[in-house]
Amino acid sequence: MSTTTLDLTAKNTKTVSAYVKSGEPYVWLTAAAISVAFIITVSLLFLTAARGMPHFWPADVMQAEYAEPGQAPIPILVEMVSEEEVSTARLKSAGAKLDDSVPFHTRDLVKVANRDLLGADFRYLLDEWIVKRSYPQDVVVLERAEWGNFHGFISEVKQDGKVLASGAAAWAAYLPLQVRANALREKLHAIEDGEIGPINAGLEKVRLSARRLALEGKTKERAPEAYAELDILKAELDARYEKVRVDLASVKAEMKRDALVLKAVDGTVKELDLSQIIRAYRPNEMGLMAKVGTYFSKLWEFVSADPREANTEGGIFPAIFGTVMMVMLMSVFVTPFGILAALYLREYAKQGVVTQTIRIAVNNLAGVPSIVYGMFGLGFFVYFVGGNIDQLLYAESLPAPTFGTPGILWASLTLAILTLPVVIVATEEGLARIPRSLREASLSLGATKAETLWKIVLPMASPAMMTGLILAIARAAGEVAPLMLVGVVKLAPSLPLDSIFPFVHLERKFMHLGFHIYDVGFQSPNVEAARPLVYATSFLLVLVIILLNLSAIRIRNRLREKYKALEG
């Protein structure tokens, strides 16, 4: 090898070495890793949205015959959901009579609806056996409060048992009646939740007050005034209930006035009260704008209504509300404790073996499985703390527990402990970055150490505190395993926040988006109906987490800008 070649090789080696030492390759490697992570995250969002959001689109309904060889054709009225290629051998093993010369066949997943008549909402049909396809304009899709959707044709509209309209005129006669039925349904819910609920709560309070008097040894002879007050209050509540009961019966009677006579594709006739129908539309005659309007109406129902039909129909508002409220409560609990712990470790504790051991323990707590925190929350918060609270403050309710049972308060505290190490570490790092000269300058001007911490150190460390809170929110909002032990349920009858005194009910159980995904995806008896809702709920959970994080990031950025000049 020539001297020139050796010199060039040495020069190239030095150039590469200098390039590596400059750190630029690591910058590019980090940027590439962040880009890949970002692309994966965005792709996941698009996947969940693409699988879940089309569920709310009012798809066309096809009328056809299913002509299986050797059997009489069966009339069908279906929505096409998806299709897949299936091998002939697999179909033959399921009993299908097919020719082996064709290796693969197209199989369609269709929504047949009419679960009360057919037993299932969805079926798999071979595409080649679906014949005589058409899309009649008068096909009606009814979304019902029970038994899912109904596909069919409107034969008659009845009012007080008499035929109001039939045939082609039935649809036009039906529409204003459904508007009336929806208004009555909302009125019914308003009476049940807004009037009967507070009355029942008042009656329960009277009962518990009487029992507390009895537990204190105050009989009617010893405390006649107290019992007389309770009797007067109970009489007032009974009178209010009687009036509301009459109004309730009147609304229910009005809701039974109108009915639809429907005909399924196989000729089966079914009569439905309009009170059982949530929404009706004719997808085959709808234009693009009409379908878009229906799509957003169904989407709004999804985010604003209560669930029904084993959580496979209706909305998920209680789960959204429960998730957000739990995260807010968790943030209120974890922030002060995390900041105080970090302040002690960084500013007051003597730096030594003990302090270092505590830091190691805090870091190790971040790696403990979340289900362990759930077990701790159940044993300590629910059974010990909650049980003692019931003994001291709610003895009249026992043996029925008040706080001695899983609820949103204990769930929030459990997640606060779970995310506490994150807040401590982030806050301590922020405190460590504040120059010592600022502390000394404040002390030299006559400020005490507490004043220095409160007016100088903590404000400048607030961006780091918000970073810890952001990480805590991101983790807590998606946790499911510990919540299953300390308060989350499949369906909560009441929200933790309502119009009944004391308005905030921290002892109540609640719904959560993460558990809702688990329940719908793995516990639902109607798998095909649940699948798109799992994707839609997952997409919504990610959006909720993003919104919570963006709110915290906005606050952090404002604090950072506020104290940037002071740091300089």
XYZ file of C-alpha atoms in Angstrom:
568
model
C 0.000 0.000 0.000
C 1.417 3.398 -1.001
C 2.218 6.220 1.381
C -0.488 8.366 -0.253
C -3.117 5.710 0.413
C -2.056 5.383 4.041
C -2.234 9.140 4.498
C -5.728 9.279 2.983
C -6.880 6.425 5.216
C -5.521 8.116 8.331
C -7.092 11.396 7.307
C -10.488 9.757 6.753
C -10.217 7.997 10.085
C -9.496 11.267 11.856
C -12.403 12.926 10.033
C -14.829 10.156 11.054
C -13.528 10.234 14.617
C -13.960 13.993 14.809
C -17.471 13.687 13.334
C -18.447 11.090 15.938
C -16.936 13.113 18.775
C -18.876 16.179 17.674
C -22.059 14.395 18.699
C -23.878 15.097 15.446
C -24.568 11.393 14.669
C -26.321 11.054 18.001
C -28.428 14.102 17.244
C -29.539 12.535 13.971
C -30.150 9.188 15.690
C -32.294 10.843 18.364
C -34.219 12.814 15.750
C -34.844 9.612 13.791
C -36.098 7.807 16.909
C -38.450 10.678 17.750
C -39.716 10.736 14.153
C -40.408 6.998 14.205
C -42.227 7.293 17.535
C -44.284 10.198 16.194
C -45.185 8.314 13.005
C -46.212 5.225 15.004
C -48.376 7.341 17.330
C -50.099 9.159 14.480
C -50.600 5.863 12.612
C -52.205 4.358 15.720
C -54.567 7.320 15.966
C -55.508 7.001 12.303
C -56.045 3.239 12.701
C -58.390 3.603 15.673
C -60.252 6.447 13.963
C -60.569 4.517 10.675
C -61.884 1.425 12.475
C -64.230 3.222 14.855
C -65.606 6.389 13.249
C -67.304 4.726 10.206
C -69.567 2.900 12.674
C -71.715 6.035 12.959
C -72.203 6.474 9.209
C -75.778 5.638 8.032
C -74.901 2.867 5.572
C -77.229 1.847 2.745
C -79.432 -1.184 3.329
C -79.527 -3.878 0.674
C -82.517 -6.095 -0.040
C -81.606 -9.420 -1.633
C -82.068 -13.181 -1.523
C -79.591 -15.593 -0.021
C -79.668 -18.584 -2.352
C -77.693 -21.413 -0.798
C -77.463 -24.428 -3.167
C -80.072 -27.061 -2.413
C -82.179 -24.751 -0.234
C -84.985 -22.276 -0.816
C -83.836 -18.645 -1.198
C -84.089 -16.582 1.992
C -85.028 -12.873 1.762
C -82.559 -10.613 3.552
C -82.330 -6.905 4.384
C -78.773 -6.117 5.451
C -76.010 -3.539 5.826
C -72.664 -4.559 4.359
C -70.016 -4.282 7.098
C -66.877 -5.919 5.701
C -65.635 -8.694 3.435
C -62.785 -11.168 3.533
C -61.234 -13.908 1.440
C -61.725 -17.381 2.973
C -60.335 -20.678 1.746
C -62.703 -23.275 0.366
C -61.397 -25.893 2.788
C -62.271 -23.696 5.754
C -65.783 -23.020 4.448
C -66.373 -26.705 3.711
C -65.296 -27.620 7.229
C -68.091 -25.310 8.418
C -70.652 -27.224 6.310
C -70.763 -25.144 3.115
C -71.292 -27.022 -0.161
C -68.631 -25.650 -2.500
C -66.616 -26.695 -5.527
C -62.957 -27.456 -4.818
C -61.913 -25.958 -8.145
C -62.148 -22.458 -6.649
C -59.575 -22.142 -3.836
C -60.948 -18.961 -2.244
C -64.362 -17.350 -1.810
C -65.483 -13.904 -0.641
C -67.365 -13.928 2.637
C -69.358 -10.853 3.736
C -70.046 -9.751 7.271
C -73.507 -8.200 7.206
C -75.698 -6.558 9.810
C -79.128 -8.152 9.632
C -80.435 -6.332 12.783
C -83.874 -7.493 14.079
C -82.232 -9.308 16.979
C -85.587 -9.977 18.645
C -86.707 -11.859 15.521
C -83.480 -13.452 14.261
C -81.484 -13.900 17.461
C -78.313 -12.131 16.277
C -77.379 -8.779 14.760
C -74.628 -10.012 12.449
C -74.110 -12.922 10.098
C -71.456 -14.141 7.680
C -72.781 -14.772 4.152
C -71.009 -15.963 1.008
C -70.971 -13.134 -1.501
C -71.708 -15.380 -4.495
C -74.933 -16.657 -2.898
C -76.373 -13.161 -2.438
C -78.589 -12.610 -5.495
C -81.267 -10.183 -6.721
C -79.686 -7.219 -4.995
C -81.554 -3.928 -4.753
C -81.719 -0.819 -2.591
C -85.389 0.130 -2.009
C -85.970 3.769 -1.123
C -88.571 3.000 1.568
C -86.343 0.775 3.729
C -86.310 2.133 7.288
C -83.596 1.714 9.924
C -84.899 2.109 13.473
C -82.522 2.541 16.411
C -84.337 1.170 19.441
C -83.807 1.547 23.172
C -83.744 -2.261 23.403
C -82.954 -5.114 21.015
C -80.715 -3.015 18.778
C -81.641 -1.832 15.293
C -84.648 -2.901 13.231
C -84.576 -3.149 9.436
C -87.919 -3.169 7.673
C -90.759 -1.201 6.141
C -93.387 0.991 7.803
C -96.885 -0.372 7.146
C -99.024 1.810 9.400
C -98.842 4.660 11.882
C -101.270 4.342 14.782
C -102.563 6.891 17.258
C -104.583 5.710 20.262
C -104.920 2.339 18.560
C -106.404 3.800 15.364
C -104.643 3.880 11.993
C -103.456 7.423 11.301
C -101.645 6.685 8.023
C -100.525 3.685 5.980
C -98.504 2.818 2.900
C -96.557 5.617 1.220
C -98.056 8.279 3.527
C -96.865 6.535 6.700
C -93.324 7.953 6.700
C -94.428 11.595 6.503
C -97.009 11.014 9.248
C -94.460 9.303 11.464
C -91.716 11.981 11.538
C -93.511 14.665 13.639
C -94.761 11.975 16.022
C -91.173 10.829 16.666
C -90.177 14.407 17.493
C -92.996 14.454 20.046
C -91.927 11.053 21.452
C -88.315 12.243 21.860
C -89.485 15.367 23.700
C -91.609 13.228 26.036
C -88.633 10.914 26.657
C -86.492 13.894 27.660
C -89.287 15.131 29.913
C -89.513 11.696 31.518
C -85.771 11.656 32.203
C -85.950 15.175 33.621
C -88.684 14.099 36.051
C -86.873 10.924 37.099
C -83.440 12.509 37.526
C -84.293 16.099 38.407
C -87.310 15.626 40.675
C -87.651 12.038 41.866
C -83.910 11.706 42.524
C -83.737 14.571 45.067
C -86.977 13.382 46.715
C -85.590 9.861 47.164
C -82.346 11.329 48.527
C -84.352 13.415 50.986
C -86.403 10.426 52.153
C -83.219 8.414 52.654
C -81.736 11.264 54.670
C -84.844 11.327 56.893
C -84.585 7.565 57.440
C -80.908 7.779 58.352
C -81.535 10.732 60.684
C -84.188 8.727 62.537
C -81.820 5.787 62.825
C -79.032 8.016 64.150
C -81.377 9.321 66.836
C -82.178 5.733 67.771
C -78.485 4.808 67.936
C -77.895 7.779 70.232
C -80.636 6.483 72.532
C -83.082 9.301 71.722
C -86.516 7.731 71.537
C -89.704 9.564 70.527
C -90.501 10.069 74.206
C -87.086 11.604 74.973
C -86.740 13.752 71.818
C -90.249 14.405 70.491
C -89.236 17.661 68.780
C -86.551 15.994 66.641
C -88.888 13.217 65.529
C -91.662 15.745 64.864
C -89.348 17.697 62.536
C -88.483 14.503 60.685
C -92.174 13.586 60.363
C -92.983 17.026 58.934
C -90.105 16.781 56.453
C -91.167 13.285 55.425
C -94.757 14.398 54.915
C -93.570 17.266 52.690
C -91.431 14.885 50.631
C -94.300 12.394 50.326
C -96.600 15.163 49.096
C -94.010 16.265 46.526
C -93.553 12.673 45.416
C -97.291 12.159 44.972
C -97.483 15.201 42.710
C -94.450 14.085 40.712
C -95.843 10.544 40.483
C -99.012 11.882 38.881
C -96.948 13.884 36.367
C -94.804 10.830 35.674
C -97.819 8.616 35.039
C -99.257 11.250 32.716
C -96.043 11.433 30.655
C -95.830 7.625 30.435
C -99.428 7.453 29.262
C -98.739 10.065 26.579
C -95.708 8.115 25.406
C -97.908 5.062 24.768
C -100.216 6.986 22.438
C -98.352 6.520 19.148
C -97.147 3.310 17.557
C -95.642 1.973 14.337
C -96.636 -1.211 12.544
C -93.513 -2.564 10.831
C -92.969 -5.355 8.357
C -89.697 -7.277 8.203
C -88.320 -8.519 4.896
C -89.644 -12.027 5.573
C -93.191 -10.686 6.114
C -93.132 -10.720 9.922
C -95.276 -7.897 11.347
C -94.194 -6.096 14.529
C -95.759 -3.175 16.388
C -93.546 -0.738 18.282
C -94.384 2.153 20.592
C -92.580 5.305 19.525
C -91.219 5.545 23.055
C -89.009 2.548 22.192
C -87.484 4.246 19.133
C -84.442 6.505 19.509
C -83.946 7.441 15.877
C -85.270 6.428 12.450
C -83.984 7.166 8.943
C -84.197 5.952 5.356
C -80.544 5.538 4.338
C -81.218 4.573 0.710
C -83.006 7.814 -0.079
C -80.712 10.103 1.908
C -78.346 12.461 0.110
C -74.777 13.179 1.178
C -75.647 16.160 3.381
C -78.486 14.267 5.054
C -76.117 11.389 5.834
C -73.500 13.792 7.181
C -76.141 15.339 9.459
C -77.197 11.914 10.736
C -73.539 10.932 11.195
C -72.798 13.893 13.454
C -76.078 13.366 15.307
C -75.055 9.790 16.114
C -71.534 10.912 16.986
C -72.918 13.515 19.397
C -75.118 10.860 20.987
C -71.999 8.712 21.426
C -70.183 11.373 23.461
C -73.192 12.827 25.316
C -75.624 9.980 26.094
C -75.698 7.111 28.573
C -74.865 3.584 27.383
C -77.468 0.919 26.800
C -77.685 -2.670 25.549
C -74.724 -3.960 27.615
C -72.686 -0.882 26.594
C -72.868 -1.777 22.878
C -75.412 0.953 22.090
C -75.916 4.558 23.100
C -73.136 6.774 24.408
C -70.216 6.877 26.817
C -70.678 10.228 28.557
C -70.529 8.748 32.105
C -67.189 7.124 31.225
C -65.798 10.408 29.846
C -67.025 12.304 32.907
C -65.653 9.720 35.331
C -62.237 9.644 33.622
C -61.821 13.418 33.637
C -63.073 13.846 37.217
C -60.820 11.060 38.499
C -57.764 12.615 36.797
C -58.618 16.043 38.230
C -58.971 14.649 41.748
C -55.751 12.675 41.346
C -53.947 15.865 40.263
C -55.252 17.736 43.326
C -53.958 14.996 45.622
C -50.621 14.172 43.995
C -49.335 17.695 43.297
C -48.972 19.054 46.860
C -47.624 15.792 48.272
C -45.150 15.363 45.435
C -43.902 18.955 45.730
C -43.559 18.777 49.521
C -41.640 15.497 49.308
C -39.294 16.895 46.655
C -38.780 20.093 48.681
C -37.824 18.099 51.756
C -35.408 15.841 49.880
C -33.705 18.690 48.001
C -33.873 21.657 50.380
C -34.131 20.359 53.954
C -32.942 16.754 54.234
C -29.287 16.170 55.038
C -27.677 14.643 51.967
C -26.352 11.247 52.950
C -27.009 7.536 52.882
C -30.554 7.817 54.243
C -31.582 10.472 51.738
C -30.021 8.531 48.878
C -31.840 5.385 50.031
C -35.141 7.289 50.012
C -34.457 8.483 46.456
C -33.722 4.937 45.328
C -36.933 3.745 46.986
C -38.927 6.480 45.223
C -37.439 5.518 41.870
C -38.195 1.834 42.507
C -41.816 2.661 43.370
C -42.274 3.865 39.789
C -41.631 0.309 38.607
C -44.095 -1.470 40.904
C -46.942 -3.116 38.908
C -50.085 -1.029 39.034
C -52.227 -3.924 40.275
C -50.156 -3.909 43.477
C -51.213 -0.308 44.055
C -54.791 -1.444 43.490
C -54.468 -4.091 46.185
C -52.950 -1.508 48.544
C -55.753 0.960 47.801
C -58.385 -1.701 48.446
C -56.851 -2.809 51.720
C -55.763 0.551 53.148
C -58.063 3.202 51.702
C -61.270 1.215 51.249
C -61.291 -1.268 54.111
C -59.208 0.565 56.727
C -59.719 4.306 56.154
C -63.196 4.013 54.620
C -64.333 1.492 57.198
C -63.252 3.741 60.076
C -64.928 6.767 58.469
C -68.173 4.786 58.277
C -67.879 3.808 61.935
C -67.294 7.419 63.018
C -69.525 9.431 60.707
C -71.993 7.095 59.009
C -72.886 4.581 61.713
C -76.586 4.967 60.889
C -75.978 3.575 57.380
C -74.230 0.405 58.521
C -74.015 -2.406 57.633
C -74.379 -0.803 54.186
C -71.028 0.969 53.608
C -70.694 4.595 52.547
C -66.955 5.191 52.254
C -66.016 1.627 53.175
C -66.613 0.506 49.602
C -64.726 1.284 46.373
C -65.425 4.772 45.001
C -63.943 7.604 42.983
C -62.175 9.114 46.026
C -60.220 5.932 46.723
C -59.486 5.446 43.020
C -58.056 8.967 42.812
C -55.913 8.490 45.921
C -54.635 5.140 44.663
C -53.575 6.661 41.361
C -52.062 9.608 43.239
C -49.765 7.201 45.088
C -49.036 5.365 41.828
C -47.922 8.585 40.083
C -46.293 10.224 43.122
C -42.729 9.084 42.226
C -43.013 10.769 38.820
C -43.961 14.119 40.366
C -41.259 13.870 43.055
C -38.470 13.117 40.583
C -39.534 15.817 38.100
C -39.910 18.448 40.836
C -36.580 17.575 42.421
C -34.842 17.876 39.051
C -36.393 21.308 38.603
C -35.234 22.412 42.033
C -31.706 21.201 41.299
C -31.486 23.337 38.147
C -32.122 26.615 39.993
C -28.784 28.447 40.508
C -27.532 28.565 44.077
C -26.687 32.239 43.583
C -30.390 33.145 43.448
C -30.986 31.533 46.808
C -27.983 33.292 48.315
C -29.062 36.641 46.837
C -32.509 36.302 48.376
C -31.095 35.330 51.774
C -28.589 38.196 51.683
C -31.431 40.655 51.195
C -32.972 39.530 54.476
C -35.506 36.939 53.258
C -35.984 33.809 55.329
C -35.466 30.364 53.849
C -39.232 29.817 53.717
C -39.744 33.123 51.912
C -36.954 32.257 49.483
C -38.536 28.911 48.715
C -42.043 30.361 48.359
C -41.207 33.458 46.301
C -38.078 32.481 44.362
C -37.464 28.731 44.202
C -40.955 27.309 43.781
C -42.085 29.767 41.072
C -38.950 29.069 39.039
C -39.384 25.303 39.519
C -43.065 25.400 38.533
C -42.416 24.341 34.895
C -40.711 21.187 36.173
C -43.631 20.562 38.531
C -46.018 20.849 35.594
C -43.852 18.396 33.642
C -44.236 15.888 36.454
C -47.982 16.503 36.540
C -48.226 16.010 32.764
C -46.468 12.637 33.043
C -48.732 11.696 35.970
C -51.873 12.584 34.011
C -50.703 10.625 30.970
C -50.168 7.500 33.055
C -53.173 7.789 35.354
C -55.736 8.412 32.601
C -54.928 5.128 30.917
C -54.657 2.872 33.987
C -57.279 0.159 34.342
C -56.009 -2.691 36.543
C -55.960 -0.847 39.911
C -59.269 0.874 39.197
C -61.038 -2.474 38.912
C -60.369 -2.938 42.633
C -61.048 0.564 43.957
C -64.122 1.991 42.270
C -64.669 1.535 38.546
C -67.786 -0.359 37.414
C -69.424 -1.490 34.187
C -72.387 0.848 34.585
C -72.753 3.588 37.214
C -76.364 4.579 37.975
C -75.386 8.114 39.090
C -72.548 10.505 38.346
C -70.206 11.544 41.196
C -71.271 15.144 40.544
C -74.952 16.121 40.403
C -77.556 18.577 41.704
C -78.233 16.710 44.965
C -76.593 18.111 48.123
C -73.650 17.961 48.812
C -73.323 17.939 44.999
C -69.929 16.167 44.961
C -70.303 12.498 45.958
C -66.793 11.099 46.323
C -68.076 7.806 47.716
C -69.818 6.811 44.482
C -68.545 4.318 41.985
C -67.824 5.602 38.489
C -67.237 4.606 34.891
C -63.874 4.923 33.138
C -62.969 4.928 29.450
C -60.163 2.401 29.880
C -62.350 -0.074 31.749
C -65.161 0.593 29.264
C -62.836 -0.513 26.448
C -61.983 -3.681 28.357
C -65.612 -4.421 29.180
C -66.954 -3.834 25.659
C -64.055 -5.608 23.976
C -63.837 -8.713 26.169
C -67.088 -9.034 28.127
C -69.724 -8.081 25.559
C -72.022 -10.878 24.302
C -72.410 -9.043 20.970
C -68.839 -9.142 19.654
C -69.402 -7.702 16.179
C -71.416 -4.763 17.519
C -68.774 -4.091 20.164
C -65.715 -4.124 17.878
C -66.138 -0.661 16.281
C -67.083 0.824 19.647
C -63.795 -0.431 21.104
C -61.879 1.479 18.432
C -64.068 4.579 18.788
C -63.707 4.600 22.580
C -59.943 4.050 22.312
C -59.672 6.997 19.950
C -61.708 9.128 22.328
C -59.570 8.086 25.319
C -56.425 9.166 23.481
C -58.079 12.490 22.620
C -59.061 13.044 26.278
C -55.479 12.346 27.399
C -54.123 14.697 24.719
C -56.497 17.481 25.783
C -55.586 17.065 29.456
C -51.890 17.096 28.601
C -52.210 20.100 26.282
C -53.921 22.044 29.052
C -51.071 21.260 31.443
C -48.439 22.002 28.772
C -50.023 25.385 28.091
C -49.825 26.278 31.776
C -46.215 25.059 31.931
C -45.182 27.129 28.914
C -46.728 30.264 30.408
C -44.856 29.711 33.654
C -41.627 29.047 31.762
C -41.948 32.291 29.810
C -42.775 34.205 32.983
C -39.612 33.133 34.805
C -37.227 32.899 31.859
C -35.855 36.417 32.399
C -35.232 35.704 36.077
C -33.272 32.564 35.206
C -31.167 34.580 32.749
